[in-house]
Every structure is written in structure tokens, then in C-alpha cells.
Coordinates of C-alpha atoms and ligand atoms in Angstrom, one line a residue:
X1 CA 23.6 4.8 9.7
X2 CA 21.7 7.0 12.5
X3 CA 18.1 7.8 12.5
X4 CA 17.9 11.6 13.0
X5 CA 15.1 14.4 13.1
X6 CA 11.2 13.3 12.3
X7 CA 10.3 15.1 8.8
X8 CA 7.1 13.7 8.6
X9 CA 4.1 12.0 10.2
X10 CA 1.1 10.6 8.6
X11 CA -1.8 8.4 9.7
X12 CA -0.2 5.0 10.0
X13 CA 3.5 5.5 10.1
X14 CA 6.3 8.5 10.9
X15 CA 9.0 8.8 8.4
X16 CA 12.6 10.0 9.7
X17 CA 16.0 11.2 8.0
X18 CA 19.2 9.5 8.5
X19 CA 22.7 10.6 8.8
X20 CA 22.3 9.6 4.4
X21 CA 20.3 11.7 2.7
X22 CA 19.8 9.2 0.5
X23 CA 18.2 7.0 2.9
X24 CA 15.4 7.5 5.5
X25 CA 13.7 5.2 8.1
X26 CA 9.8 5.1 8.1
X27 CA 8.3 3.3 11.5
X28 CA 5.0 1.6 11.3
X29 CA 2.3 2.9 14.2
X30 CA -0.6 0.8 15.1
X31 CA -2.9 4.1 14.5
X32 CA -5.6 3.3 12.2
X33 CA -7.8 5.5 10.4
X34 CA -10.7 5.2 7.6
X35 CA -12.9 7.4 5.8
X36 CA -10.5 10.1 5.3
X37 CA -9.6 10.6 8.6
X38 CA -13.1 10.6 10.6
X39 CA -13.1 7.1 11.9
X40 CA -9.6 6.5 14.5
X41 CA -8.6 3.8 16.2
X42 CA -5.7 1.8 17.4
X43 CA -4.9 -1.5 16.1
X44 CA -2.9 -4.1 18.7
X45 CA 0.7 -4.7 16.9
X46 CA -0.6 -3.8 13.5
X47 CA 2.7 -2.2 12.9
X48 CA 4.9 -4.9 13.9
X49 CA 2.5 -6.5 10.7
X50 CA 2.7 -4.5 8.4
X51 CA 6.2 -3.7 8.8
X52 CA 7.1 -7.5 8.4
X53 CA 4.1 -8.4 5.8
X54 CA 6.0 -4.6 3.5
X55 CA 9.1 -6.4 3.8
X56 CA 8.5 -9.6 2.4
X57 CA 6.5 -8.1 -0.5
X58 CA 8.6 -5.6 -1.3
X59 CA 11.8 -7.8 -1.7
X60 CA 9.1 -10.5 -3.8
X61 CA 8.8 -7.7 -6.0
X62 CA 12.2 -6.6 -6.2
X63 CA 13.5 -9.9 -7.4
X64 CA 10.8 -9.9 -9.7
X65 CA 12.4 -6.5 -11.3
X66 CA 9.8 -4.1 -9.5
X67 CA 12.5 -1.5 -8.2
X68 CA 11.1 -0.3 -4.9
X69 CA 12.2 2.1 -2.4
X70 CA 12.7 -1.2 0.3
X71 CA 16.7 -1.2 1.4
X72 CA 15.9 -3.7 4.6
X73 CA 13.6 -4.7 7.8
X74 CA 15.8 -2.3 10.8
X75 CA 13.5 -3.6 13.4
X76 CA 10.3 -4.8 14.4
X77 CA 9.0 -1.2 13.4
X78 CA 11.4 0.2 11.3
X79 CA 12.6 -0.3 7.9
X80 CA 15.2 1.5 6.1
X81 CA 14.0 3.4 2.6
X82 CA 15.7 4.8 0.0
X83 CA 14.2 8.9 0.4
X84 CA 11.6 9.7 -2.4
X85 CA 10.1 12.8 -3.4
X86 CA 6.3 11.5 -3.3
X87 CA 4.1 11.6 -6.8
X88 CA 1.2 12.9 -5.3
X89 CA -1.0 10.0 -7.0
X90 CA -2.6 6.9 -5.2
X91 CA -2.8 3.9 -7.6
X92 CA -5.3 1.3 -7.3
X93 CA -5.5 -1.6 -9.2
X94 CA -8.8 -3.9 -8.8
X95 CA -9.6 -7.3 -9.8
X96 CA -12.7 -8.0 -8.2
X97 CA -15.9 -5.4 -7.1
X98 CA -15.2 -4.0 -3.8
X99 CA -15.7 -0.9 -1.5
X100 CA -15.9 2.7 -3.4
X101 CA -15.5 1.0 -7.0
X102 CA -18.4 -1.4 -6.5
X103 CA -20.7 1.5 -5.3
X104 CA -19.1 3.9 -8.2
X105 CA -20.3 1.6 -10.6
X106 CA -23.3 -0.4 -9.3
X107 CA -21.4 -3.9 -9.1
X108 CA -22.5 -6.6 -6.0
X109 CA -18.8 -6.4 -4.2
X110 CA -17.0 -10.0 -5.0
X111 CA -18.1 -9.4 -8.9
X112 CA -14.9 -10.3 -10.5
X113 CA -13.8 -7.9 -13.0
X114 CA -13.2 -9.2 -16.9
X115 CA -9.6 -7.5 -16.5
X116 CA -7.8 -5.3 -13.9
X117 CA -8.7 -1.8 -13.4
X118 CA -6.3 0.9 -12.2
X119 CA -7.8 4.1 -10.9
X120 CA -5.9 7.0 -9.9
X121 CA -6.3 9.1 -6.9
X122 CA -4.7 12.9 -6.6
X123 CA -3.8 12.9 -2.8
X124 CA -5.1 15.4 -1.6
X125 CA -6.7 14.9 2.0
X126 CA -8.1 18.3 2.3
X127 CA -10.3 17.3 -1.3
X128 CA -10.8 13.7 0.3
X129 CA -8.3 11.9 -2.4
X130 CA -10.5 13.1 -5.2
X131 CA -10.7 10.5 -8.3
X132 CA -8.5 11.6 -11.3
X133 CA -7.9 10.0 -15.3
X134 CA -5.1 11.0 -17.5
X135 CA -6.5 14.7 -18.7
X136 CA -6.5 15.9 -14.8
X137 CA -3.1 13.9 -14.1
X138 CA -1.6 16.5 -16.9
X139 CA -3.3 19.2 -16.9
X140 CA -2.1 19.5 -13.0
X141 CA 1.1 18.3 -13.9
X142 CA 1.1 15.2 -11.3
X143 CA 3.3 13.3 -13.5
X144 CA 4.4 13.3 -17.1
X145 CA 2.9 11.2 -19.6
X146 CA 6.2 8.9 -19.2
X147 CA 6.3 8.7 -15.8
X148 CA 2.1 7.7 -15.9
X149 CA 2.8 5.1 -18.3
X150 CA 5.8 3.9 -15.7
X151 CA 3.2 3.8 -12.9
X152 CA 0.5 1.9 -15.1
X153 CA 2.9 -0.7 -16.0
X154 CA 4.8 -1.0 -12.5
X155 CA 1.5 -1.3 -10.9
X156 CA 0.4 -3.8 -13.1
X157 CA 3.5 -6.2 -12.8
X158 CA 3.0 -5.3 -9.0
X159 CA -0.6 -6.9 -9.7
X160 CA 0.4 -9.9 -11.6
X161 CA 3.6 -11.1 -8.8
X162 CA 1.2 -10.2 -5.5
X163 CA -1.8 -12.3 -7.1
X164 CA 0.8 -15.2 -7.8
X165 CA 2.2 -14.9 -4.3
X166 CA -0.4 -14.2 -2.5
X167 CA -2.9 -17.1 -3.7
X168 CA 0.2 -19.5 -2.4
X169 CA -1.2 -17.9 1.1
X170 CA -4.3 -19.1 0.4
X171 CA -5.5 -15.1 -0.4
X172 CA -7.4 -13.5 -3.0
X173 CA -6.0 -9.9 -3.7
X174 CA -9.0 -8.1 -4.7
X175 CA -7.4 -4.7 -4.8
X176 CA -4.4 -2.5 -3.2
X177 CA -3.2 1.1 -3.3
X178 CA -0.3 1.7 -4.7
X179 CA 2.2 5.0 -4.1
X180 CA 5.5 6.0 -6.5
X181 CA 7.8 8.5 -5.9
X182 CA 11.3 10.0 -7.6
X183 CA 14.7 8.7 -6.4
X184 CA 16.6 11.0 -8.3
X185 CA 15.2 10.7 -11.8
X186 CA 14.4 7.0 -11.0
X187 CA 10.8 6.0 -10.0
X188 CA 10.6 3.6 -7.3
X189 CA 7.5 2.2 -5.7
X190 CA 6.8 3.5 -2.2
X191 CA 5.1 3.5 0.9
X192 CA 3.7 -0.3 2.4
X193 CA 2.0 -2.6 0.9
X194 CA -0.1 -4.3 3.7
X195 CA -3.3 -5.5 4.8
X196 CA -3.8 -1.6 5.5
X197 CA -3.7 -1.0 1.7
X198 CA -4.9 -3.9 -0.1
X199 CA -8.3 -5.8 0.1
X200 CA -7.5 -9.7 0.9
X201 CA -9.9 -12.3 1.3
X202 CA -9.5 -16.1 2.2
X203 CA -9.7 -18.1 -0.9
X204 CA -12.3 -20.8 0.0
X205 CA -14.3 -18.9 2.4
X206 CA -14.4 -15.2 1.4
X207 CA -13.7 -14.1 4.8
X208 CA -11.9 -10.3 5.3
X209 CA -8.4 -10.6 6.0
X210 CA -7.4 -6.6 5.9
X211 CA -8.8 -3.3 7.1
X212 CA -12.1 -3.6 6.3
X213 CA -12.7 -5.4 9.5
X214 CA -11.6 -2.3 11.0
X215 CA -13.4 0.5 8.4
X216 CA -16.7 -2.2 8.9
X217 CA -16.4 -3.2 12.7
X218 CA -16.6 -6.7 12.1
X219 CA -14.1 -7.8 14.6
X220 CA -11.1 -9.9 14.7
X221 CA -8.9 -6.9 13.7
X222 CA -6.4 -7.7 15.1
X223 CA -6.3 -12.0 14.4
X224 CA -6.9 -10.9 10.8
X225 CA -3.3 -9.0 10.5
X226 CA -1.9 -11.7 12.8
X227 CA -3.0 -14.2 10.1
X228 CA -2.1 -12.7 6.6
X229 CA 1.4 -12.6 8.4
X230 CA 1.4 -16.3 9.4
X231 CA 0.5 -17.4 5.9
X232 CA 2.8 -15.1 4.0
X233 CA 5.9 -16.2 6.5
X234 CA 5.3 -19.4 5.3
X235 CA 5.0 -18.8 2.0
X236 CA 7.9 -16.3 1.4
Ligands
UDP301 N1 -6.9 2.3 -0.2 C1 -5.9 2.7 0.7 N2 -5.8 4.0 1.1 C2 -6.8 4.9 0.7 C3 -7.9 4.5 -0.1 C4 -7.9 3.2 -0.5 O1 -4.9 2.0 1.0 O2 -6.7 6.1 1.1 C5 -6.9 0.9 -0.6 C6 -8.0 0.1 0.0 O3 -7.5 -0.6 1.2 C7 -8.4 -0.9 -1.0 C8 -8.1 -0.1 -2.3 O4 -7.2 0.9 -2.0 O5 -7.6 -2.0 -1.0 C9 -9.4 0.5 -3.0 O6 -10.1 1.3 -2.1 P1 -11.5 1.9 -2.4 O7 -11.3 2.9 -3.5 O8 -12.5 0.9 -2.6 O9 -11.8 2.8 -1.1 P2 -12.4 2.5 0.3 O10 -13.8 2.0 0.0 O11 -11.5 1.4 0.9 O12 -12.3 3.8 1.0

């Protein structure tokens, strides 16, 4: 397998095509970004993170029947993908109060909720990643109504495996962002799952272990990514 030509670049991570055009390679960039793009900033290693922390998770979920687009860890940076045409949704699930959901609906952030909430996002930079229920999702044709039932329930068995895992690390998951796409008519799950994209907080102490210390500037960036790493390389 050779990585060839750059197709795409995105905030965090540049995505190339291989000599398979079933199969790209996706490197992890220490770039970080928040509030749609306004906020910019660099990140020591936060690739070299995320990169190991996606890999770990994604083969969790993989032998928990999750079917993801994961193939293997190529480097330090890399990681080798099955190629996906992108669903242009973001889903979050949420199982306690925090950030945009906790100011949507007037909860104190750390207010657990009585049962998960997914919310979906149409991505959509130029709109800001406007907010989007079932009606929008097909009346714009996003997905089908099949393939949004397939994301509900992939996203939710995501939720369910990740809490389990995760609280072995000694780490609440209070939310993550999700992304699907289309492997041929299959529908794998995508993109990273990282400290970048999911809200973790130290069980006993409540502490930040993920980007918010980065969107908030409350320091320790970098130790935080460092240390979600350490505890799920011992848990894996
Ligand atoms: N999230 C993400 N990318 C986005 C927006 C949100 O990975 O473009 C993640 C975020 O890290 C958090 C969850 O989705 O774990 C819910 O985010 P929220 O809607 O609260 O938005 P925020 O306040 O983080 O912008």
C-alpha cells in the first residue's frame, strides 16, 4: 500500500488516497481550533494522541460489533481507513449537561441527564454546524430514514461500550461527536474519536481531560491529552 495525492484537509487532520481506492490514510495534525474556526492554536503532540487514543477505541468498538472505518495504527500519525463518502451529519450523544446543550436548555453543566440525548448537527461550516431533527435531516435528504435509524442506534451502542471502557480509565464520558459515512452501501463509523471530540472528565475530581481546556484556556492542554492516553493504554 502507498500513500498518494492529499484529497482533503480539514482542521485537525489531512486525509490522503492510497494506491487502493478502497483505502485511504488520514494523518492527525496538532492544529486545534474551536468556535467554528475563530479560535486557532497548536497543540504539542496532540496528534500522536489522538491518533493512538482513535485506535484503541475504534478496535474496542469493533470487537464489540460497531463496524468502523479503522483498518490499523500506520504510524505515530497515520492510520489506515477504509475510504467513505461522508454523511454530512455530526452526531452527538450526551449524558451529562455540558457546553452548547447546557446553555440550549438552561441546565448547570455536570447536570446528569435521566437518559442519553443524541443531537444532530448538518455540517455545514459556512452555517456554523447549524442544529438539525428528523424533518430537516429529510427534507434535505442528509440520510434516509434507514440510514438515520442506523446512525441512532450505532451511536448509541458507541455510547453504551465507550462509557463501560472508559470509566475503567477512571473517565466520565459526558458527551462525543460522532461522524458516519458510506463504504459502498455499508455505513461505517468515521473520523476520530478523541479527547478532540468527546467531553471527558476525571471521575472523582471532575477535572477536564479534553479540549475544553483548550476552547476555555484553562491550561494543561497538553498533560490532559498526555493523560487520557496513559490511562486508556492501560486499560485497553
Ligand atoms: N464536538 C465536536 N466538534 C464540533 C462540535 C462539537 O467534536 O464541531 C463535540 C464536543 O467536543 C463535545 C460534543 O461534541 O464533546 C458536544 O459539543 P457541544 O454541542 O456542547 O458544542 P461546544 O460547546 O463544544 O461547541
Amino acid at each position: 500500500m502507498r500513500r498518494l495525492e492529499q484529497i482533503y484537509e480539514g482542521k485537525a487532520k489531512r486525509v490522503y488516497r492510497t494506491d487502493d481506492p478502497q483505502l485511504y490514510v488520514v494523518e492527525y495534525k496538532d492544529d486545534a481550533t474551536a468556535f467554528n474556526g475563530l479560535k486557532k492554536g497548536q497543540i504539542a503532540d496532540k496528534g500522536i494522541y489522538n491518533n493512538r487514543i482513535s485506535s484503541v477505541v475504534f478496535q474496542l468498538l469493533s470487537k464489540h460489533g460497531i463496524k468502523t472505518h479503522f483498518v490499523k495504527q500506520l504510524s505515530d500519525r497515520e492510520m489506515l481507513v477504509k475510504s467513505l463518502r461522508i454523511i454530512p451529519l455530526e452526531v452527538v450523544a450526551r449524558n451529562i449537561a455540558a457546553g452548547s446543550l447546557a446553555k440550549r436548555v438552561g441546565l448547570e453543566e455536570g447536570t446528569p441527564m435521566s437518559q442519553t440525548v443524541l443531537e444532530f448537527y448538518y455540517k455545514r461550516d459556512d452555517l456554523g454546524d447549524p442544529l438539525v431533527n428528523d424533518y430537516h435531516i429529510r427534507a434535505l435528504n442528509l440520510a434516509t430514514p434507514q440510514q438515520l435509524e442506523a446512525l441512532a442506534r450505532m451511536a448509541l451502542d458507541t455510547n453504551r461500550t465507550l462509557t463501560d471502557f472508559l470509566r475503567r480509565c477512571g473517565l466520565l464520558l459526558v458527551d462525543f461527536k460522532l461522524e458516519f459515512g458510506l463504504h459502498g452501501d455499508e455505513i461505517l463509523l468515521g473520523d476520530e474519536i478523541s479527547p478532540d471530540t468527546c467531553r471527558l472528565w476525571d471521575t472523582t475530581t471532575q477535572e477536564k481531560l479534553d479540549k475544553d481546556r483548550f476552547r476555555r484556556d484553562l491550561g494543561g492542554v497538553e498533560q490532559a491529552y498526555q493523560e487520557v492516553w496513559r490511562r486508556v493504554s492501560e486499560a485497553k
